[in-house]
mmCIF file of C-alpha atoms in Angstrom:
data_model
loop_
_atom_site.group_PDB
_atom_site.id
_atom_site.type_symbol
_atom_site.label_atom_id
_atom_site.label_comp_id
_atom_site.label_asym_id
_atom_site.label_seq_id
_atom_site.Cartn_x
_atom_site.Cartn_y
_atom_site.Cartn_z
ATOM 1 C CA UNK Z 13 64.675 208.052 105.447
ATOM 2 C CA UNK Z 14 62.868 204.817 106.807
ATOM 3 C CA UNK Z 15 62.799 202.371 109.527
ATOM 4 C CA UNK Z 16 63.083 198.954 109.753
ATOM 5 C CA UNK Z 17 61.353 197.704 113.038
ATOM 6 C CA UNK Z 18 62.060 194.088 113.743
ATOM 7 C CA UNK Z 19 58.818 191.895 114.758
ATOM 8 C CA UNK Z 20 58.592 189.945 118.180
ATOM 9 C CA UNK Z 21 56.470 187.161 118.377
ATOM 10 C CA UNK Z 22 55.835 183.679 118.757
ATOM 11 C CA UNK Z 23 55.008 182.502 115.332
ATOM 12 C CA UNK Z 24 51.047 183.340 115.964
ATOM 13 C CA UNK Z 25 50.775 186.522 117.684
ATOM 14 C CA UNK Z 26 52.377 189.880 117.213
ATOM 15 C CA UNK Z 27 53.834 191.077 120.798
ATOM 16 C CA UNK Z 28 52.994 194.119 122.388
ATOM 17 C CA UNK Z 29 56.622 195.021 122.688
ATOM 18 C CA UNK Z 30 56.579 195.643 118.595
ATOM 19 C CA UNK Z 31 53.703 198.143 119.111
ATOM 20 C CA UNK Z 32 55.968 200.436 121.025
ATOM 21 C CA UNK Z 33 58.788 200.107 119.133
ATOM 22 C CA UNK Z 34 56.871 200.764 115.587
ATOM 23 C CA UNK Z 35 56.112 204.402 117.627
ATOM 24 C CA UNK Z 36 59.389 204.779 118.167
ATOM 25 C CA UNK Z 37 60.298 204.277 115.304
ATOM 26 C CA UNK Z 38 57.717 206.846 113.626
ATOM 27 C CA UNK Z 39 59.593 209.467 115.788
ATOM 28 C CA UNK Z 40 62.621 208.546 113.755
ATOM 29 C CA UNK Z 41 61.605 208.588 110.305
ATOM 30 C CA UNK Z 42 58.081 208.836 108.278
ATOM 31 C CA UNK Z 43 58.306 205.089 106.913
ATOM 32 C CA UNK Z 44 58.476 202.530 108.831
ATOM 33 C CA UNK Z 45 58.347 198.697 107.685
ATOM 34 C CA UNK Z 46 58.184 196.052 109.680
ATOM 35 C CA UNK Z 47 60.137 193.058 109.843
ATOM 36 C CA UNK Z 48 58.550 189.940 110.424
ATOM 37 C CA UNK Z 49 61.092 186.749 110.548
ATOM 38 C CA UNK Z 50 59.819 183.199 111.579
ATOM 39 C CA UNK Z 51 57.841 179.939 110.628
ATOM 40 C CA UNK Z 52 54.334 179.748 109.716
ATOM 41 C CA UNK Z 53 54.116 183.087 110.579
ATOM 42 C CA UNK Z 54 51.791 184.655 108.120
ATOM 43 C CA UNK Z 55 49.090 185.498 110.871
ATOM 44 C CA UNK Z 56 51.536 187.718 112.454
ATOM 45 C CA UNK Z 57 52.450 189.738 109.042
ATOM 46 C CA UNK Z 58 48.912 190.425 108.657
ATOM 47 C CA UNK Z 59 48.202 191.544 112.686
ATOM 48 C CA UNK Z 60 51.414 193.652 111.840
ATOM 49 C CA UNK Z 61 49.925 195.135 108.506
ATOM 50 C CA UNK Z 62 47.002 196.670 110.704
ATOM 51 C CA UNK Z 63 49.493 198.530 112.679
ATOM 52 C CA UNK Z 64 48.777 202.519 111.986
ATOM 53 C CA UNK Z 65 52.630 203.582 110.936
ATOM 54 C CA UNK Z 66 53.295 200.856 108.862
ATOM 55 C CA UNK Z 67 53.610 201.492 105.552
ATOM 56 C CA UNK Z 68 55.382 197.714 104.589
ATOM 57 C CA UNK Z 69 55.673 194.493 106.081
ATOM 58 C CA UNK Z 70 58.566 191.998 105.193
ATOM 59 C CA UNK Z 71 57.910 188.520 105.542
ATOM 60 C CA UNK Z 72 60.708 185.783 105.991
ATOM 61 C CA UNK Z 73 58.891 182.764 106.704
ATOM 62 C CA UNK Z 74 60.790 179.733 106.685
ATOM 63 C CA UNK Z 75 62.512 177.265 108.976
ATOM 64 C CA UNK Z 76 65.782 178.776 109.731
ATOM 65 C CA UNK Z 77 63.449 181.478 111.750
ATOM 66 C CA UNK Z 78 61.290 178.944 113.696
ATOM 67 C CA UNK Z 79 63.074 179.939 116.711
ATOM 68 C CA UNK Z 80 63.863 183.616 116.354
ATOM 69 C CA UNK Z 81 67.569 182.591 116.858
ATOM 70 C CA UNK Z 82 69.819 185.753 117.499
ATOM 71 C CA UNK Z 83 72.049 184.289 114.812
ATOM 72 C CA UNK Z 84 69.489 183.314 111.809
ATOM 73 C CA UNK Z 85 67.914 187.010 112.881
ATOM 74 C CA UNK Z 86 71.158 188.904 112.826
ATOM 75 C CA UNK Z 87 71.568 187.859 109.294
ATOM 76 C CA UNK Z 88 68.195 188.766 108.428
ATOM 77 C CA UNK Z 89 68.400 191.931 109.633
ATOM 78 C CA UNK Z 90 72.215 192.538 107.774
ATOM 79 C CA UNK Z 91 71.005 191.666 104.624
ATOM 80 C CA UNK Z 92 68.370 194.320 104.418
ATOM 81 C CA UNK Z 93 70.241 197.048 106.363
ATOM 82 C CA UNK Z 94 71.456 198.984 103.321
ATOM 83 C CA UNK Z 95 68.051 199.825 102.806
ATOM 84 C CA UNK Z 96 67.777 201.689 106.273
ATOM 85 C CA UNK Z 97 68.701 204.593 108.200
ATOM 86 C CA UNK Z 98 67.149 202.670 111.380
ATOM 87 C CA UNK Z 99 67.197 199.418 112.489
ATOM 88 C CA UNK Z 100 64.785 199.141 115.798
ATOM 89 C CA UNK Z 101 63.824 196.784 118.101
ATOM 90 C CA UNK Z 102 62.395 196.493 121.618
ATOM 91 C CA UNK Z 103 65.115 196.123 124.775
ATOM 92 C CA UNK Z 104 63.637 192.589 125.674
ATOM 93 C CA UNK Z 105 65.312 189.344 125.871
ATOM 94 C CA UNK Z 106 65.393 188.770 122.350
ATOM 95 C CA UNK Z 107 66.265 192.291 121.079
ATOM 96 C CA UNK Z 108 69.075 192.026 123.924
ATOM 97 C CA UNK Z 109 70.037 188.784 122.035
ATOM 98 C CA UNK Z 110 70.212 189.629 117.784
ATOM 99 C CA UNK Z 111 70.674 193.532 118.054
ATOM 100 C CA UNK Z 112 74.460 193.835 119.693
ATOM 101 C CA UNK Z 113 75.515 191.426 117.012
ATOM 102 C CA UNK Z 114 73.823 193.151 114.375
ATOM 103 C CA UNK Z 115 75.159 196.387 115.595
ATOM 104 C CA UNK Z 116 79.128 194.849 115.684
ATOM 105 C CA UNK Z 117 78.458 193.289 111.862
ATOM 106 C CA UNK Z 118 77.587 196.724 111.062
ATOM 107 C CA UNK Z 119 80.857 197.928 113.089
ATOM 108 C CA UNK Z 120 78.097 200.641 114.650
ATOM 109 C CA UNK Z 121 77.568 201.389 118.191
ATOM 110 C CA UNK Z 122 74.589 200.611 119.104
ATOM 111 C CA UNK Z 123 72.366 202.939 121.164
ATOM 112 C CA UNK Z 124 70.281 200.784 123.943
ATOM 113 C CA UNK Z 125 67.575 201.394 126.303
ATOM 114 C CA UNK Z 126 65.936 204.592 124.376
ATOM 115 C CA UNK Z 127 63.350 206.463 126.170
ATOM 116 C CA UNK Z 128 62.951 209.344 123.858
ATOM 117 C CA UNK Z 129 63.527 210.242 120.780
ATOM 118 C CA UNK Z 130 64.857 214.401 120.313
ATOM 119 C CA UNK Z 131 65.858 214.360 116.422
ATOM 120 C CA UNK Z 132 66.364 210.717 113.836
ATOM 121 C CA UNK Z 133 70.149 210.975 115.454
ATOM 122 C CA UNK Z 134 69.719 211.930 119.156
ATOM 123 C CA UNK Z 135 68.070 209.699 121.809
ATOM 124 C CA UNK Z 136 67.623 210.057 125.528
ATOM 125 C CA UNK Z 137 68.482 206.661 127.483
ATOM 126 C CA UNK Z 138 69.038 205.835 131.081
ATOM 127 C CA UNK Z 139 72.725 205.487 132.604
ATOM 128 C CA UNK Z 140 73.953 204.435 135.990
ATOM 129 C CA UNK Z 141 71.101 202.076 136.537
ATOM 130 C CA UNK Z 142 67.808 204.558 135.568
ATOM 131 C CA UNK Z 143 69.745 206.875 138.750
ATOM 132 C CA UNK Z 144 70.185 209.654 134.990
ATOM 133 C CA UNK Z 145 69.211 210.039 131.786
ATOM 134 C CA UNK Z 146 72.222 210.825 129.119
ATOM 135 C CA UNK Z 147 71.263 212.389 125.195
ATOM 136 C CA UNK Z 148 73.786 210.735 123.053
ATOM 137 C CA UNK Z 149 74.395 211.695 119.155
ATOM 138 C CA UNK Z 150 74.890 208.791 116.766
ATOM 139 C CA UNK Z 151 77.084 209.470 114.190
ATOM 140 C CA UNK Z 152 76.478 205.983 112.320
ATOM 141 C CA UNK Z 153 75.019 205.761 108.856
ATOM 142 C CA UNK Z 154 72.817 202.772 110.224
ATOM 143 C CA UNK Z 155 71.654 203.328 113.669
ATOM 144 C CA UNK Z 156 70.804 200.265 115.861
ATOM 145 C CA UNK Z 157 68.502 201.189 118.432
ATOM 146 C CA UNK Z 158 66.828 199.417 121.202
ATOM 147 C CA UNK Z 159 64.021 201.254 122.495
ATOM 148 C CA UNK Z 160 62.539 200.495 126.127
ATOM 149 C CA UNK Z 161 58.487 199.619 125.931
ATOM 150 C CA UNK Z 162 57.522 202.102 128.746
ATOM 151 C CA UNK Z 163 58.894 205.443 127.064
ATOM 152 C CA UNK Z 164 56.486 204.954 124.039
ATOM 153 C CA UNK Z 165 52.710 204.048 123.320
ATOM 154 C CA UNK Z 166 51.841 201.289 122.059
ATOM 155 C CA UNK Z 167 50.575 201.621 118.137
ATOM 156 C CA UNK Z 168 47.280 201.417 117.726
ATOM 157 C CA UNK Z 169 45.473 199.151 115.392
ATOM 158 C CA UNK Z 170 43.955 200.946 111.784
ATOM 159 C CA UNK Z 171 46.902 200.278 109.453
ATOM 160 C CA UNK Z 172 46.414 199.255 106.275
ATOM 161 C CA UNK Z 173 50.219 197.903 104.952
ATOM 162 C CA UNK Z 174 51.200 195.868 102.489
ATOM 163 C CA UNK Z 175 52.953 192.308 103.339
ATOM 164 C CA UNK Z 176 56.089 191.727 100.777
ATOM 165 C CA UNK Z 177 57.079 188.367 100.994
ATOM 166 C CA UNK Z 178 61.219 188.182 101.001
ATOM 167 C CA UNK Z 179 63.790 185.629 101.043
ATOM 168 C CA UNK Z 180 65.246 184.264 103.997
ATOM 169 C CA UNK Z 181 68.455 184.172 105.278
ATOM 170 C CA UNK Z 182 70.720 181.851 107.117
ATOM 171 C CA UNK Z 183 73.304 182.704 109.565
ATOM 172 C CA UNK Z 184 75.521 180.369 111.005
ATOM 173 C CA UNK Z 185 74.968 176.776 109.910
ATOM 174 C CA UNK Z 186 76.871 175.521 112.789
ATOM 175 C CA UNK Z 187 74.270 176.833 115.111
ATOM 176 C CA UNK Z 188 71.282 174.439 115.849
ATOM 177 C CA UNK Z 189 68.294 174.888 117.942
ATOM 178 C CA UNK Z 190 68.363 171.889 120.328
ATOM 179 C CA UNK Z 191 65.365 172.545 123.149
ATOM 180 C CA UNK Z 192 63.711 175.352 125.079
ATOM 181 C CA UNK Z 193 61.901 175.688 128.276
ATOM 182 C CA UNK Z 194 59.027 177.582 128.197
ATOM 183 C CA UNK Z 195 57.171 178.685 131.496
ATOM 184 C CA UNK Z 196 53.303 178.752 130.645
ATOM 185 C CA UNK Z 197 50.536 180.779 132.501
ATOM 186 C CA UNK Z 198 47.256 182.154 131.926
ATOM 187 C CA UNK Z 199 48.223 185.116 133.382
ATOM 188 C CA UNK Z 200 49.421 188.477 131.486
ATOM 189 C CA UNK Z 201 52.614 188.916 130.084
ATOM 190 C CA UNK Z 202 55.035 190.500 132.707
ATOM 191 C CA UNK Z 203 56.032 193.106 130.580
ATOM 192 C CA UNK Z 204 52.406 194.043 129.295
ATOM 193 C CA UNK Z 205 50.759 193.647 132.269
ATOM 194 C CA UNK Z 206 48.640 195.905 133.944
ATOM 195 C CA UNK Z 207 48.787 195.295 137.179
ATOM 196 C CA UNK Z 208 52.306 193.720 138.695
ATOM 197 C CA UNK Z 209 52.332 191.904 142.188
ATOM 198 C CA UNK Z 210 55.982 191.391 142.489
ATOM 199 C CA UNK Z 211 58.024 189.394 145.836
ATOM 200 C CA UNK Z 212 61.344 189.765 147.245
ATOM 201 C CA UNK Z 213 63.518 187.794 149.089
ATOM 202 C CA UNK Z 214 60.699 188.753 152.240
ATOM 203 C CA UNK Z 215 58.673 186.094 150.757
ATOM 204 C CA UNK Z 216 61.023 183.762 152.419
ATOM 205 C CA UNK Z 217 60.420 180.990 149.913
ATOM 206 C CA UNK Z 218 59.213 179.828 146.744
ATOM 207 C CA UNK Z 219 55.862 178.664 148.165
ATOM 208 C CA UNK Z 220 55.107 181.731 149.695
ATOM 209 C CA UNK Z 221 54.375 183.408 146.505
ATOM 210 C CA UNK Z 222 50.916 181.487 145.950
ATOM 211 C CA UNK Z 223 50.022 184.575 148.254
ATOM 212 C CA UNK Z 224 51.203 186.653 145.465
ATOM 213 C CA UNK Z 225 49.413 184.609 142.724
ATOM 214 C CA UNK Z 226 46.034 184.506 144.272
ATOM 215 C CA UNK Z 227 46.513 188.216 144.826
ATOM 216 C CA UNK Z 228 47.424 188.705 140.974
ATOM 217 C CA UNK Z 229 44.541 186.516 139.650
ATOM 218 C CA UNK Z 230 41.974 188.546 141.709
ATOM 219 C CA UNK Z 231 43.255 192.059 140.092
ATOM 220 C CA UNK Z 232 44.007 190.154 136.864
ATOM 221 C CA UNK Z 233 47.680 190.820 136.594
ATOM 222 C CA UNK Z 234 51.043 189.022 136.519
ATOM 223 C CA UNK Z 235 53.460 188.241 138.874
ATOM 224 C CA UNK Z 236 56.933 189.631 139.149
ATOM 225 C CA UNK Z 237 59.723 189.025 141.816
ATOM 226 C CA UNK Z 238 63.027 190.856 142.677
ATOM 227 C CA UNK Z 239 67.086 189.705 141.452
ATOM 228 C CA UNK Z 240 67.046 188.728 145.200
ATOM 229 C CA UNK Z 241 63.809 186.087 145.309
ATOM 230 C CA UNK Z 242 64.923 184.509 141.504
ATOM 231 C CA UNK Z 243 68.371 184.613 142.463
ATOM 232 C CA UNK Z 244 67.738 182.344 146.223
ATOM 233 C CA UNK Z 245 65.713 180.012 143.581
ATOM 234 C CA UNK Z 246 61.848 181.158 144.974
ATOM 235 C CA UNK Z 247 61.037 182.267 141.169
ATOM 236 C CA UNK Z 248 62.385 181.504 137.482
ATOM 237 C CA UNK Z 249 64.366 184.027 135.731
ATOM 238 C CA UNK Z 250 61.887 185.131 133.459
ATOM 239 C CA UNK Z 251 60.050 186.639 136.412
ATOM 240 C CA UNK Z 252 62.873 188.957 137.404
ATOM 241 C CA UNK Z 253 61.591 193.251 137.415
ATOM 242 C CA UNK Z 254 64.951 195.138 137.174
ATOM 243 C CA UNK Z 255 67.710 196.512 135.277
ATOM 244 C CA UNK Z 256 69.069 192.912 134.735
ATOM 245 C CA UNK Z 257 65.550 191.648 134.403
ATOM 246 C CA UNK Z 258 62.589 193.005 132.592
ATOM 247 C CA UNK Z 259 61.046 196.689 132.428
ATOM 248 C CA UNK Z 260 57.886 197.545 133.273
ATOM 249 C CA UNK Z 261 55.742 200.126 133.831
ATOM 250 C CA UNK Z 262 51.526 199.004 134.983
ATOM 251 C CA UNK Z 263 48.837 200.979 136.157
ATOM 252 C CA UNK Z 264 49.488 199.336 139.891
ATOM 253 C CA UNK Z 265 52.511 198.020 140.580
ATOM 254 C CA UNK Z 266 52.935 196.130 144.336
ATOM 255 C CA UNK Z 267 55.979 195.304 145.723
ATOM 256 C CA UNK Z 268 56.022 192.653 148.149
ATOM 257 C CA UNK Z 269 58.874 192.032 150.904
ATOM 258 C CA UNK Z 270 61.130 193.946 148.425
ATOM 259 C CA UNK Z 271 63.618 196.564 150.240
ATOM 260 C CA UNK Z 272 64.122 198.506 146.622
ATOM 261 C CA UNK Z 273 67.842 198.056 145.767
ATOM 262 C CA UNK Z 274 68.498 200.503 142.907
ATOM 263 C CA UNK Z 275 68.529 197.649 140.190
ATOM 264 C CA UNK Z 276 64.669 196.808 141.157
ATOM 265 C CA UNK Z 277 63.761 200.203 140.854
ATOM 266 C CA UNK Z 278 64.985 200.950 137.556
ATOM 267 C CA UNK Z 279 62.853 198.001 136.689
ATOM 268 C CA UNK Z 280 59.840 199.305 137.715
ATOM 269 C CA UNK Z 281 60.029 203.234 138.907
ATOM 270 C CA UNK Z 282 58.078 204.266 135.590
ATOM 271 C CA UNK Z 283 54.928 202.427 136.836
ATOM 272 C CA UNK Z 284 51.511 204.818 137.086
ATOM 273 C CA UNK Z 285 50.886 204.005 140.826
ATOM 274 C CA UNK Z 286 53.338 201.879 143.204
ATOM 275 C CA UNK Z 287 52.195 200.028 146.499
ATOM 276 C CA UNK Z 288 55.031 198.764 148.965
ATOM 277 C CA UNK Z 289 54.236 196.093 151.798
ATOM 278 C CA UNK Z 290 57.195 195.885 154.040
ATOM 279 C CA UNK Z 291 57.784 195.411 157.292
ATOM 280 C CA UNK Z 292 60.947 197.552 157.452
ATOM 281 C CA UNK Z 293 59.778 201.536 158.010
ATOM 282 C CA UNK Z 294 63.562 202.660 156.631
ATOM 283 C CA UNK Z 295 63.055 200.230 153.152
ATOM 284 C CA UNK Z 296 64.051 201.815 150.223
ATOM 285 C CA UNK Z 297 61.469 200.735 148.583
ATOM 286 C CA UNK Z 298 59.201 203.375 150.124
ATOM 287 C CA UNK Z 299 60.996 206.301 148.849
ATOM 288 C CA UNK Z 300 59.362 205.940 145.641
ATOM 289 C CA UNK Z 301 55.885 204.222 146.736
ATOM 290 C CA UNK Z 302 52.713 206.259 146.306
ATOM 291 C CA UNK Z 303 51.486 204.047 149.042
ATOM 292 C CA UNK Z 304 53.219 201.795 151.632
ATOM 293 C CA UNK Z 305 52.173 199.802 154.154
ATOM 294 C CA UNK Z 306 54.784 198.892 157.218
ATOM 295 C CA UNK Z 307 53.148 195.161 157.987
ATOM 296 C CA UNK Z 308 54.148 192.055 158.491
ATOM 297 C CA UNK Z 309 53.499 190.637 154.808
ATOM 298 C CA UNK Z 310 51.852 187.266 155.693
ATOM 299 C CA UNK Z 311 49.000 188.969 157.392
ATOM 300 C CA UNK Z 312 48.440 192.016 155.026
ATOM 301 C CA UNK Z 313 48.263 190.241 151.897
ATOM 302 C CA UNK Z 314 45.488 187.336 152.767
ATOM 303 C CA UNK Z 315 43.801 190.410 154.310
ATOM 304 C CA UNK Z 316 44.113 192.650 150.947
ATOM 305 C CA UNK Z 317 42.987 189.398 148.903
ATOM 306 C CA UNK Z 318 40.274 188.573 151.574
ATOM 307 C CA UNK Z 319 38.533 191.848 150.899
ATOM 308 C CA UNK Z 320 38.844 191.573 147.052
ATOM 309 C CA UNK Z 321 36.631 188.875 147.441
#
């Protein structure tokens, strides 16, 4: 049996979301090779060669995969699937985008959100929002997995695979890549970070959260906010922690002016240590805090970044 774990990245570097799902996918077979489908991209086939698992990395370099479209990808991924008993890829936005339409060409049901792996056809995955965990039995000749980043380590570096270059493949011409916005920081990825500072709709307003960012920069960490704070407009979508938003799971995770709906916390229950400011003593939120602090945010926080320094 073997793998085929599909690459994220962004053309240069090799995310850290691939890292976990390359150990996932060692749980599900002995080989694993790595798919790696973009544009000048050869950088990224050689940072995933290193990876310790790898046995083979397959590298579709050309235009139609400048953008990682979900189409262009899907048919990437269908062309090589005979060849597979797996097909893996991390639950973020852009395995959530190609994998459920690889999964439907294959006429397979796909099995999302794994957090363990028991045997190559049984996985354990969350169900009614993270509130239980469900072992389903896939049946499929080709299983699609997603795998979520928190219920794996990452793979470490001291691989020595070989890159096989392969030809691309084009999915639907009618599709065109017409623009992007891209939100840049110099802060840590949100999903990779290891330390989260995360607001809720508490903060009261977008402007608020410079609290929040000065906070993050002094622990060197990224910040998050809650469905409630990106959905009032204080914060862009690709901030949201939750079930509908990303997954993550830091050393320190604070939650700021967040009550802890059960969406939020299956976005961020898994982290090592979680800190709750809120002035509300009954907020859910504090149910699953290691520590919490009942305070008015807008004096604890300057206070908490004051004596950082």
């Amino acid at each position: 049996m073997a793998v085929l774990v599909i690459a994220e990245h962004d053309n240069a570097t090799l995310k850290v979301a691939t890292r976990h799902a390359v150990t996932a996918g060692r749980e599900m077979a002995q080989e694993v090779h790595l798919l790696v489908a973009g544009q000048g991209c050869a950088a990224v086939a050689e940072q995933g060669a290193r990876l310790q698992g790898v046995s083979k990395v397959l590298l579709a370099d050309a235009a139609v995969h400048a953008h990682a479209s979900a189409e262009n990808l899907a048919a990437q991924v269908l062309a090589l699937a005979g060849q597979y008993t797996h097909l893996v890829a991390a639950a973020s936005a852009t395995g959530k985008g190609f994998m459920p339409r690889v999964a439907a060409l294959l006429d397979a049901a796909q099995v999302s959100d794994v957090l363990a792996v028991e045997a190559p056809d049984t996985f354990v995955r969350p169900i009614y929002a993270g509130n239980a965990l469900a072992t389903v039995q896939s049946p499929d000749p080709v299983k699609v997995v997603t795998v979520r980043t928190t219920g794996f380590d990452p793979a470490p570096d001291g691989g020595n695979a070989s890159v096989e270059a392969i030809e691309a493949v084009q999915g639907d011409a009618r599709v065109r890549f017409v623009g992007q916005e891209v939100t840049l920081s110099s802060r840590p990825e949100l999903a990779a970070a290891r330390v989260v500072v995360s607001g809720g709709r508490g903060m009261g307003n977008g402007g608020n959260f410079a609290l929040l960012e000065t906070l993050a920069d002094q622990l060197g960490g990224a910040v998050g906010a809650s469905r409630a704070a990106v959905d009032a407009g204080f914060m862009p979508n690709d901030y949201q922690v939750g079930q509908t938003g990303k997954i993550v799971a830091p050393e320190l995770y604070i939650a700021v002016g967040i009550s802890g709906a059960i969406q939020h916390l299956a976005g961020m229950k898994d982290s090592k240590v979680i800190v709750a400011i809120n002035k509300d003593p009954e907020a859910p939120i504090f149910q699953v805090a290691d520590y919490g602090l009942v305070a008015d945010l807008f004096e604890a926080v300057p206070q908490i970044s004051g004596s950082l320094g």
